[in-house]
CSV table of C-alpha atoms in Angstrom, one decimal:
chain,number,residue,atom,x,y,z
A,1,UNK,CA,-34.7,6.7,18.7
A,2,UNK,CA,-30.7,6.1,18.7
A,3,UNK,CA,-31.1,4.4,15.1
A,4,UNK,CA,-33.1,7.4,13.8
A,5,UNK,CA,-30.8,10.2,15.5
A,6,UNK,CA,-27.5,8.3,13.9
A,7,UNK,CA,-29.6,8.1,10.4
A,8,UNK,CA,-29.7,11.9,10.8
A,9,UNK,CA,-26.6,12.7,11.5
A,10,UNK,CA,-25.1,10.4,8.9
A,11,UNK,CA,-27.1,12.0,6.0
A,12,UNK,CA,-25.6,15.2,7.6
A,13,UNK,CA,-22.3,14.4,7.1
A,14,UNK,CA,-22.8,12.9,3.6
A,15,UNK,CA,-24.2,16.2,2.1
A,16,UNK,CA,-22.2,18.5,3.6
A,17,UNK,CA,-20.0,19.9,1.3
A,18,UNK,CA,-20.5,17.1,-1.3
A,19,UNK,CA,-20.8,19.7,-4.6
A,20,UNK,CA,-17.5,21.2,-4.0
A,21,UNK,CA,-16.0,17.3,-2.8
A,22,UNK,CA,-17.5,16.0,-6.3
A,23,UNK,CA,-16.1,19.0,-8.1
A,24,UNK,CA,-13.0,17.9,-6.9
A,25,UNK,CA,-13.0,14.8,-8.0
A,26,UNK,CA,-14.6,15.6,-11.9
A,27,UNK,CA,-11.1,17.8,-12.0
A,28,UNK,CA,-9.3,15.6,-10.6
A,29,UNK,CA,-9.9,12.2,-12.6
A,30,UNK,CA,-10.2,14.8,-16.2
A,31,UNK,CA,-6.6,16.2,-15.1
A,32,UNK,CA,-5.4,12.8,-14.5
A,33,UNK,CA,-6.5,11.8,-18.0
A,34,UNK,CA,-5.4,14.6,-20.1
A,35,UNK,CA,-2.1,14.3,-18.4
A,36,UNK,CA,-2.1,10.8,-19.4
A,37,UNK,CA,-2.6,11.4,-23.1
A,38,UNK,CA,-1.3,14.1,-23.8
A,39,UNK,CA,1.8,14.0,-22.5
A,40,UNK,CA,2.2,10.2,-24.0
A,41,UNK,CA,1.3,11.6,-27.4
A,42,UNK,CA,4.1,14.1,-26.9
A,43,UNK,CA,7.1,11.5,-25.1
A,44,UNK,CA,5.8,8.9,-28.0
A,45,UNK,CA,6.2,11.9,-31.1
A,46,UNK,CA,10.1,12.8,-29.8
A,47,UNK,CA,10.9,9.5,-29.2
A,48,UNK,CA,9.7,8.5,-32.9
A,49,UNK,CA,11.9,11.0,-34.2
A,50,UNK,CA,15.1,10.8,-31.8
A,51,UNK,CA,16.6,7.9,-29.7
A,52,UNK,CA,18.2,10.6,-27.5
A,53,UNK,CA,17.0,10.2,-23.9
A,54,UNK,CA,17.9,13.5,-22.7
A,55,UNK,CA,15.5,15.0,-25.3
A,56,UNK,CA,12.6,12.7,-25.0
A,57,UNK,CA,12.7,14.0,-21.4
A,58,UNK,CA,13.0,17.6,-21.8
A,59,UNK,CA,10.1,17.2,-23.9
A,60,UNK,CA,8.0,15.5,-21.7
A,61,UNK,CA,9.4,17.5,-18.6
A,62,UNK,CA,8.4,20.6,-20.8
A,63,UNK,CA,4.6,19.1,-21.5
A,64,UNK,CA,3.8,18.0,-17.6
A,65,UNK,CA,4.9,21.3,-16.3
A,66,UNK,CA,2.9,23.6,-19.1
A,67,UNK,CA,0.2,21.2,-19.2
A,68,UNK,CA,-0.4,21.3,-15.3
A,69,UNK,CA,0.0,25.0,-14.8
A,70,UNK,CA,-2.6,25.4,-18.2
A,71,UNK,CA,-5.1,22.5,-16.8
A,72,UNK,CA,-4.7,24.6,-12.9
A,73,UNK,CA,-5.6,28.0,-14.7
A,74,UNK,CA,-8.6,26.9,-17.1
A,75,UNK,CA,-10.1,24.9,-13.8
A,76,UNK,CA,-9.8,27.8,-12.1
A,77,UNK,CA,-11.2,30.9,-14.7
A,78,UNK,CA,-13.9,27.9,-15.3
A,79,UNK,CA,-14.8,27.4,-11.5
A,80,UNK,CA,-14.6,30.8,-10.9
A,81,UNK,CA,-17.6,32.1,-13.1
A,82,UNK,CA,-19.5,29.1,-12.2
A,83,UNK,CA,-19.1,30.7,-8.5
A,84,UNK,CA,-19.4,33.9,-9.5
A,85,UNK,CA,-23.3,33.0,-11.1
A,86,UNK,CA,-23.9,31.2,-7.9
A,87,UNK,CA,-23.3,34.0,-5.6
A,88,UNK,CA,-25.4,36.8,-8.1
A,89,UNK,CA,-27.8,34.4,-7.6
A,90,UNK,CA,-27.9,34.4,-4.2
A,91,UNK,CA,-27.4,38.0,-3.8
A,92,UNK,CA,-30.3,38.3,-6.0
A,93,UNK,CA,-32.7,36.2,-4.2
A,94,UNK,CA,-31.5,37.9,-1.2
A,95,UNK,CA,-32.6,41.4,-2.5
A,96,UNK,CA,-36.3,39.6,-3.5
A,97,UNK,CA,-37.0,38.1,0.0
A,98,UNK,CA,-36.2,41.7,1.5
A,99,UNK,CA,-38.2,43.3,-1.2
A,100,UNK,CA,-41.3,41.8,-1.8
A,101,UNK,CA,-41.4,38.2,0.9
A,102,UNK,CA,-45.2,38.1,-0.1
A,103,UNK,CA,-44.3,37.3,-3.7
A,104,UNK,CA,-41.2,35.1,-2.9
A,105,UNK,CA,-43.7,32.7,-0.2
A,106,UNK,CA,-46.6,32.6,-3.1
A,107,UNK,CA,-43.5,31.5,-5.7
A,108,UNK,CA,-42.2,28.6,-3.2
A,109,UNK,CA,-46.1,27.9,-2.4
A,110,UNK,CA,-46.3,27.3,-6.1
A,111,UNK,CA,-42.9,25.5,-6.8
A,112,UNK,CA,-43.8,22.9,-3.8
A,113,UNK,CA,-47.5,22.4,-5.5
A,114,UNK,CA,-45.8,21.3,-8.7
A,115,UNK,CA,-43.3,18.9,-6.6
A,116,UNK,CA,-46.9,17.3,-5.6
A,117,UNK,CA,-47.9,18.7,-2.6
A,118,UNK,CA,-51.6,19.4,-2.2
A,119,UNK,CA,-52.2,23.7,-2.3
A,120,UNK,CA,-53.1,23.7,1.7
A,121,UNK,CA,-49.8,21.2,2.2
A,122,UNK,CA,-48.0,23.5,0.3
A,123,UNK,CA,-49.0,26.7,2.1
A,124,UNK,CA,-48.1,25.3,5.5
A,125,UNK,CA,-44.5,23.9,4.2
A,126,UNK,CA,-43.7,27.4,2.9
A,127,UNK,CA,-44.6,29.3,5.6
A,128,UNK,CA,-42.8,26.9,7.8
A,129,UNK,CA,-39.6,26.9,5.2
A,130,UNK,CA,-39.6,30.7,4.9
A,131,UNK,CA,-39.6,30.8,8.6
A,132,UNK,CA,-36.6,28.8,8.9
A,133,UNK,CA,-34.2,30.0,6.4
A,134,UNK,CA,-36.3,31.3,3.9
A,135,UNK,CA,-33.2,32.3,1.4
A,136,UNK,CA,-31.4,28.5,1.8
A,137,UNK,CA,-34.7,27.1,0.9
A,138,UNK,CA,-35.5,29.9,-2.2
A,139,UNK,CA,-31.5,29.1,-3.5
A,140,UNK,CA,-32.0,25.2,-2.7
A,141,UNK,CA,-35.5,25.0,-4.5
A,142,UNK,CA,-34.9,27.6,-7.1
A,143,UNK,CA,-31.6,27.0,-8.3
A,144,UNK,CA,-30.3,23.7,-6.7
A,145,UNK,CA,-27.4,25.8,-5.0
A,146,UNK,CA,-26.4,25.1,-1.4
A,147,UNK,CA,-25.4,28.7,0.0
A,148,UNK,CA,-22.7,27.0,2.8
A,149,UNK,CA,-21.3,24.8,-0.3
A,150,UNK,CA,-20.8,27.4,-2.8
A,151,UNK,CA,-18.5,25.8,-6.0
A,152,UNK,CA,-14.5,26.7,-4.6
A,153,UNK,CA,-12.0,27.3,-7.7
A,154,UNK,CA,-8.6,26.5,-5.7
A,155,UNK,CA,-9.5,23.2,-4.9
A,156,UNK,CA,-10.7,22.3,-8.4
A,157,UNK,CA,-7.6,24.1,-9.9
A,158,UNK,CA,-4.9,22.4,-7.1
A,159,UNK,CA,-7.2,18.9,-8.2
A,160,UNK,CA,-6.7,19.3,-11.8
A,161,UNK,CA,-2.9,20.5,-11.3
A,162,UNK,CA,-1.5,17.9,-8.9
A,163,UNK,CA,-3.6,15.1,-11.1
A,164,UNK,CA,-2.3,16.1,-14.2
A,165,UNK,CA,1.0,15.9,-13.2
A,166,UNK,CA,0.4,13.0,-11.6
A,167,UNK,CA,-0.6,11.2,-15.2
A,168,UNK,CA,1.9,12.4,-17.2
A,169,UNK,CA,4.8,10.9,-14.8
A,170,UNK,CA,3.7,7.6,-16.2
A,171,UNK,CA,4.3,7.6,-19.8
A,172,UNK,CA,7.3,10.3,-19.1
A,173,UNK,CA,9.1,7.7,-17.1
A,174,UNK,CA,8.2,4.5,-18.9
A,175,UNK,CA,9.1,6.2,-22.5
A,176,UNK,CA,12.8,6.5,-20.9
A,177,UNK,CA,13.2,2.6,-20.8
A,178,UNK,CA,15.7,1.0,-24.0
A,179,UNK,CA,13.8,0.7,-26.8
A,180,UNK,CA,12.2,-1.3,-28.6
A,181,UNK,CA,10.6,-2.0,-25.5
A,182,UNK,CA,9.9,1.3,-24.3
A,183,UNK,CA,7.0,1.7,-26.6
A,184,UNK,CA,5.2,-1.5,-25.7
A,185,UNK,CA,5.9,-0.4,-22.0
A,186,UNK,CA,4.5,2.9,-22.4
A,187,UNK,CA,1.5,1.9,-24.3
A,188,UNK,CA,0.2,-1.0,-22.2
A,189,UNK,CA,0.9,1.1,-19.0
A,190,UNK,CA,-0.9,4.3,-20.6
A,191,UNK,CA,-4.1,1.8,-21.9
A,192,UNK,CA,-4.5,0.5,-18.2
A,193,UNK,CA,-4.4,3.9,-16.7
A,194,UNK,CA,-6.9,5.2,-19.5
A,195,UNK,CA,-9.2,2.2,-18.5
A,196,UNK,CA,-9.2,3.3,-14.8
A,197,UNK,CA,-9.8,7.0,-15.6
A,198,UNK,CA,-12.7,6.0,-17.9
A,199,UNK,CA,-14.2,3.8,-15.3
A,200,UNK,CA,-13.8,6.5,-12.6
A,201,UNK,CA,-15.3,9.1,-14.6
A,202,UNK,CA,-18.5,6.5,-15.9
A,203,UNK,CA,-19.5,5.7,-12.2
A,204,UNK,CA,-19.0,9.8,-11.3
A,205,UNK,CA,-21.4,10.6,-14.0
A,206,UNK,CA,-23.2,7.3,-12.7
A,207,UNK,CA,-23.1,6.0,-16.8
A,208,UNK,CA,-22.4,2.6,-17.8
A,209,UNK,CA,-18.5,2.0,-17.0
A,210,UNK,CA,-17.2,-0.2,-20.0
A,211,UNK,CA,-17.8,2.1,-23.2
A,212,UNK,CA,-16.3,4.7,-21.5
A,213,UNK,CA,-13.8,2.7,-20.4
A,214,UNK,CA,-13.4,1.5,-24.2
A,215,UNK,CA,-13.5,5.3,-25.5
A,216,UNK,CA,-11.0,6.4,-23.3
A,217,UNK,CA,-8.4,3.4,-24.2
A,218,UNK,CA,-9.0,3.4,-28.1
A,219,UNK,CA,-8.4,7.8,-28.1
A,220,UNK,CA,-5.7,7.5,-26.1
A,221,UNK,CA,-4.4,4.4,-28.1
A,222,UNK,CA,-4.9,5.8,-31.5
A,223,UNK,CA,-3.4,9.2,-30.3
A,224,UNK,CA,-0.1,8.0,-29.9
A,225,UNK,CA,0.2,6.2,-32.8
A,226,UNK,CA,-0.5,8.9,-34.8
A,227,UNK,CA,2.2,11.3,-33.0
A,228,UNK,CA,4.6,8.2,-33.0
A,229,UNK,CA,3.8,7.9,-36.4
A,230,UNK,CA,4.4,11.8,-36.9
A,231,UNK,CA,7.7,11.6,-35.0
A,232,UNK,CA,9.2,8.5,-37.2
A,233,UNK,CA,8.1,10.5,-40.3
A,234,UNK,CA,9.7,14.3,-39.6
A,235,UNK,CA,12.6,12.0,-37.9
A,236,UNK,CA,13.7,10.4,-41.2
A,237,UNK,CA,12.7,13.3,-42.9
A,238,UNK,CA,15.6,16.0,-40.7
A,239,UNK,CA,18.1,13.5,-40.8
Protein backbone atom coordinates (compact mmCIF):
# COMPACT_ATOMS: atom_id res chain seq x y z
CA UNK A 1 0.00 0.00 0.00
CA UNK A 2 3.02 2.58 0.87
CA UNK A 3 4.58 1.90 -2.64
CA UNK A 4 1.18 2.55 -4.39
CA UNK A 5 0.33 5.75 -2.21
CA UNK A 6 4.03 7.25 -3.01
CA UNK A 7 3.38 6.21 -6.89
CA UNK A 8 0.34 8.45 -6.51
CA UNK A 9 1.58 11.22 -5.03
CA UNK A 10 4.63 11.31 -7.26
CA UNK A 11 2.60 11.36 -10.51
CA UNK A 12 0.82 14.29 -8.64
CA UNK A 13 3.59 16.34 -8.31
CA UNK A 14 4.97 15.63 -11.86
CA UNK A 15 1.78 16.95 -13.66
CA UNK A 16 0.96 19.64 -11.65
CA UNK A 17 1.67 22.62 -13.41
CA UNK A 18 3.80 20.91 -16.13
CA UNK A 19 2.17 22.92 -19.29
CA UNK A 20 3.01 26.25 -17.99
CA UNK A 21 6.74 24.61 -16.49
CA UNK A 22 7.25 23.33 -20.25
CA UNK A 23 6.07 26.67 -21.68
CA UNK A 24 8.77 28.01 -19.72
CA UNK A 25 11.28 26.23 -20.84
CA UNK A 26 10.21 26.22 -24.98
CA UNK A 27 10.69 30.33 -24.33
CA UNK A 28 13.31 29.97 -22.52
CA UNK A 29 15.87 27.66 -24.67
CA UNK A 30 14.22 29.80 -28.19
CA UNK A 31 15.24 33.15 -26.24
CA UNK A 32 18.46 31.78 -25.49
CA UNK A 33 19.05 31.02 -29.13
CA UNK A 34 17.87 33.97 -30.84
CA UNK A 35 19.96 35.98 -28.46
CA UNK A 36 22.74 33.84 -29.43
CA UNK A 37 22.53 34.55 -33.15
CA UNK A 38 21.40 37.40 -33.55
CA UNK A 39 23.16 39.39 -31.54
CA UNK A 40 26.60 37.52 -32.91
CA UNK A 41 25.41 38.40 -36.46
CA UNK A 42 25.20 42.02 -35.30
CA UNK A 43 28.81 42.22 -32.81
CA UNK A 44 30.44 40.11 -35.97
CA UNK A 45 28.86 42.87 -38.93
CA UNK A 46 30.41 46.12 -36.68
CA UNK A 47 33.34 44.48 -35.94
CA UNK A 48 33.89 43.58 -39.89
CA UNK A 49 33.58 47.13 -40.58
CA UNK A 50 35.34 48.92 -37.48
CA UNK A 51 38.20 47.84 -35.12
CA UNK A 52 36.84 50.36 -32.59
CA UNK A 53 35.84 48.50 -29.44
CA UNK A 54 33.76 51.06 -27.96
CA UNK A 55 31.40 50.72 -31.04
CA UNK A 56 31.35 47.05 -31.44
CA UNK A 57 29.95 47.32 -27.92
CA UNK A 58 27.36 49.90 -28.24
CA UNK A 59 26.13 47.88 -31.00
CA UNK A 60 25.87 44.81 -29.34
CA UNK A 61 24.76 46.62 -25.98
CA UNK A 62 22.02 48.20 -28.27
CA UNK A 63 20.98 44.59 -29.89
CA UNK A 64 20.75 42.56 -26.31
CA UNK A 65 18.68 45.22 -24.73
CA UNK A 66 16.12 45.73 -27.86
CA UNK A 67 16.25 42.23 -28.65
CA UNK A 68 15.21 41.09 -24.98
CA UNK A 69 12.58 43.75 -24.33
CA UNK A 70 11.13 42.64 -28.28
CA UNK A 71 11.53 38.69 -27.53
CA UNK A 72 9.68 39.60 -23.67
CA UNK A 73 6.78 41.44 -25.55
CA UNK A 74 6.07 38.96 -28.56
CA UNK A 75 6.12 35.95 -25.76
CA UNK A 76 3.87 37.71 -24.00
CA UNK A 77 1.06 39.14 -26.80
CA UNK A 78 1.66 35.33 -28.04
CA UNK A 79 0.99 33.62 -24.54
CA UNK A 80 -1.60 35.82 -23.91
CA UNK A 81 -4.14 34.92 -26.76
CA UNK A 82 -3.15 31.33 -26.34
CA UNK A 83 -4.63 31.99 -22.60
CA UNK A 84 -7.22 34.04 -23.70
CA UNK A 85 -8.70 30.82 -26.09
CA UNK A 86 -8.17 28.63 -23.13
CA UNK A 87 -10.23 30.44 -20.76
CA UNK A 88 -13.30 31.18 -23.62
CA UNK A 89 -13.04 27.76 -23.77
CA UNK A 90 -13.63 27.03 -20.49
CA UNK A 91 -16.11 29.66 -19.94
CA UNK A 92 -17.88 28.11 -22.80
CA UNK A 93 -17.98 24.66 -21.60
CA UNK A 94 -19.05 26.09 -18.36
CA UNK A 95 -22.17 27.72 -19.89
CA UNK A 96 -23.00 24.01 -21.69
CA UNK A 97 -22.79 21.92 -18.47
CA UNK A 98 -25.29 24.50 -16.76
CA UNK A 99 -27.35 24.56 -19.88
CA UNK A 100 -28.02 21.36 -21.17
CA UNK A 101 -25.68 18.54 -18.62
CA UNK A 102 -27.94 15.80 -20.43
CA UNK A 103 -26.19 16.64 -23.78
CA UNK A 104 -22.67 17.38 -22.28
CA UNK A 105 -22.77 13.46 -20.31
CA UNK A 106 -24.11 11.81 -23.76
CA UNK A 107 -20.96 13.92 -25.59
CA UNK A 108 -18.34 12.49 -22.83
CA UNK A 109 -20.30 9.04 -23.01
CA UNK A 110 -19.45 9.21 -26.64
CA UNK A 111 -15.81 10.66 -26.52
CA UNK A 112 -14.90 7.77 -23.86
CA UNK A 113 -16.55 4.97 -26.37
CA UNK A 114 -14.13 6.16 -29.05
CA UNK A 115 -11.10 6.09 -26.54
CA UNK A 116 -12.21 2.18 -26.43
CA UNK A 117 -14.37 1.86 -23.67
CA UNK A 118 -17.26 -0.57 -24.14
CA UNK A 119 -20.93 1.78 -24.36
CA UNK A 120 -22.03 0.35 -20.66
CA UNK A 121 -18.14 1.07 -19.42
CA UNK A 122 -18.57 4.29 -20.88
CA UNK A 123 -21.86 5.31 -19.27
CA UNK A 124 -20.69 4.39 -15.77
CA UNK A 125 -17.14 6.45 -16.25
CA UNK A 126 -19.17 9.48 -17.31
CA UNK A 127 -21.64 9.53 -14.83
CA UNK A 128 -18.91 8.96 -12.31
CA UNK A 129 -16.59 11.83 -14.15
CA UNK A 130 -19.44 14.34 -14.33
CA UNK A 131 -20.06 13.65 -10.73
CA UNK A 132 -16.70 14.57 -9.76
CA UNK A 133 -15.69 17.56 -11.64
CA UNK A 134 -17.70 17.38 -14.53
CA UNK A 135 -16.15 20.79 -16.28
CA UNK A 136 -12.17 19.52 -15.54
CA UNK A 137 -13.00 16.34 -17.12
CA UNK A 138 -15.23 18.18 -20.31
CA UNK A 139 -11.99 20.84 -20.63
CA UNK A 140 -9.37 17.86 -20.07
CA UNK A 141 -11.18 15.39 -22.63
CA UNK A 142 -12.42 18.04 -25.01
CA UNK A 143 -9.69 20.28 -25.40
CA UNK A 144 -6.57 18.90 -23.50
CA UNK A 145 -6.60 22.03 -21.20
CA UNK A 146 -6.00 21.70 -17.47
CA UNK A 147 -8.31 24.43 -15.83
CA UNK A 148 -5.65 24.90 -12.55
CA UNK A 149 -2.71 25.03 -15.20
CA UNK A 150 -4.03 27.65 -17.50
CA UNK A 151 -0.85 28.84 -20.14
CA UNK A 152 0.74 32.13 -17.82
CA UNK A 153 2.25 35.02 -20.27
CA UNK A 154 4.70 36.61 -17.51
CA UNK A 155 6.55 33.69 -16.96
CA UNK A 156 7.02 32.86 -20.70
CA UNK A 157 7.79 36.63 -21.39
CA UNK A 158 10.42 36.98 -18.03
CA UNK A 159 11.74 33.23 -19.66
CA UNK A 160 12.31 34.54 -23.07
CA UNK A 161 13.74 38.01 -21.72
CA UNK A 162 16.23 36.96 -19.03
CA UNK A 163 17.33 34.02 -21.74
CA UNK A 164 17.82 36.18 -24.39
CA UNK A 165 19.97 38.35 -22.65
CA UNK A 166 21.50 35.70 -21.26
CA UNK A 167 22.82 34.46 -25.04
CA UNK A 168 23.74 37.51 -26.33
CA UNK A 169 26.41 38.23 -23.33
CA UNK A 170 28.47 35.53 -25.02
CA UNK A 171 29.33 36.60 -28.37
CA UNK A 172 29.05 40.49 -26.95
CA UNK A 173 31.90 39.79 -24.59
CA UNK A 174 33.95 37.39 -26.59
CA UNK A 175 33.78 39.88 -29.93
CA UNK A 176 35.60 42.44 -27.47
CA UNK A 177 38.81 40.24 -27.34
CA UNK A 178 42.11 41.66 -29.88
CA UNK A 179 41.52 40.55 -33.07
CA UNK A 180 42.32 38.46 -35.20
CA UNK A 181 41.41 36.21 -32.54
CA UNK A 182 38.30 37.59 -31.48
CA UNK A 183 36.52 36.11 -34.44
CA UNK A 184 37.73 32.54 -34.03
CA UNK A 185 36.77 33.09 -30.17
CA UNK A 186 33.37 34.27 -30.95
CA UNK A 187 32.57 31.74 -33.50
CA UNK A 188 33.64 28.50 -31.79
CA UNK A 189 32.03 29.84 -28.46
CA UNK A 190 28.72 30.83 -30.39
CA UNK A 191 28.74 27.04 -32.43
CA UNK A 192 28.97 25.24 -28.90
CA UNK A 193 26.28 27.27 -27.43
CA UNK A 194 24.12 26.69 -30.73
CA UNK A 195 24.76 22.87 -30.31
CA UNK A 196 23.38 22.92 -26.68
CA UNK A 197 20.34 24.99 -27.54
CA UNK A 198 19.60 22.60 -30.51
CA UNK A 199 19.96 19.60 -28.30
CA UNK A 200 17.76 21.17 -25.60
CA UNK A 201 15.10 22.06 -27.92
CA UNK A 202 15.28 18.27 -29.89
CA UNK A 203 14.75 16.38 -26.56
CA UNK A 204 11.84 19.20 -25.54
CA UNK A 205 10.07 18.41 -28.65
CA UNK A 206 11.30 14.74 -27.91
CA UNK A 207 12.95 14.62 -31.85
CA UNK A 208 16.19 13.21 -32.70
CA UNK A 209 18.94 15.61 -31.03
CA UNK A 210 21.85 15.73 -33.65
CA UNK A 211 20.20 17.30 -36.84
CA UNK A 212 18.83 19.75 -34.86
CA UNK A 213 21.81 20.10 -33.22
CA UNK A 214 23.58 20.38 -36.84
CA UNK A 215 20.72 22.94 -38.05
CA UNK A 216 21.19 25.13 -35.36
CA UNK A 217 25.23 25.29 -35.61
CA UNK A 218 25.40 25.52 -39.54
CA UNK A 219 22.37 28.80 -39.42
CA UNK A 220 24.05 30.30 -36.85
CA UNK A 221 27.46 29.67 -38.51
CA UNK A 222 26.59 30.79 -41.87
CA UNK A 223 24.75 33.90 -40.40
CA UNK A 224 27.74 35.46 -39.24
CA UNK A 225 29.66 35.08 -42.02
CA UNK A 226 27.46 36.68 -44.04
CA UNK A 227 27.05 39.83 -41.71
CA UNK A 228 30.93 39.72 -41.09
CA UNK A 229 31.16 39.52 -44.68
CA UNK A 230 28.61 42.54 -45.00
CA UNK A 231 30.57 44.56 -42.36
CA UNK A 232 34.19 44.01 -44.17
CA UNK A 233 32.42 45.07 -47.37
CA UNK A 234 30.40 48.59 -46.34
CA UNK A 235 33.74 48.93 -44.00
CA UNK A 236 36.11 49.34 -47.04
CA UNK A 237 33.49 50.83 -48.84
CA UNK A 238 32.95 54.29 -46.06
CA UNK A 239 36.44 54.50 -45.58
Amino acid sequence: MTEVADLTHHEHGDTEGLSNRLNWLRAGVLGANDGIVSVAGIVMGVAGASSERSAILIAGTAALVAGALSMAAGEYVSVSTQRDAELALIEAERNDLDRMPEEELAHLTLMLEEKGLSPEIAQQAAVQMTAKDALRTHADLEFGIDIDDVTNPWGAALASMVAFSIGALLPLLTILLPAPERFYVTAVAVAVALAITGYVSARLGRARPWPAVLRNVLGGVFAMGVTLLIGRLLGTRIS
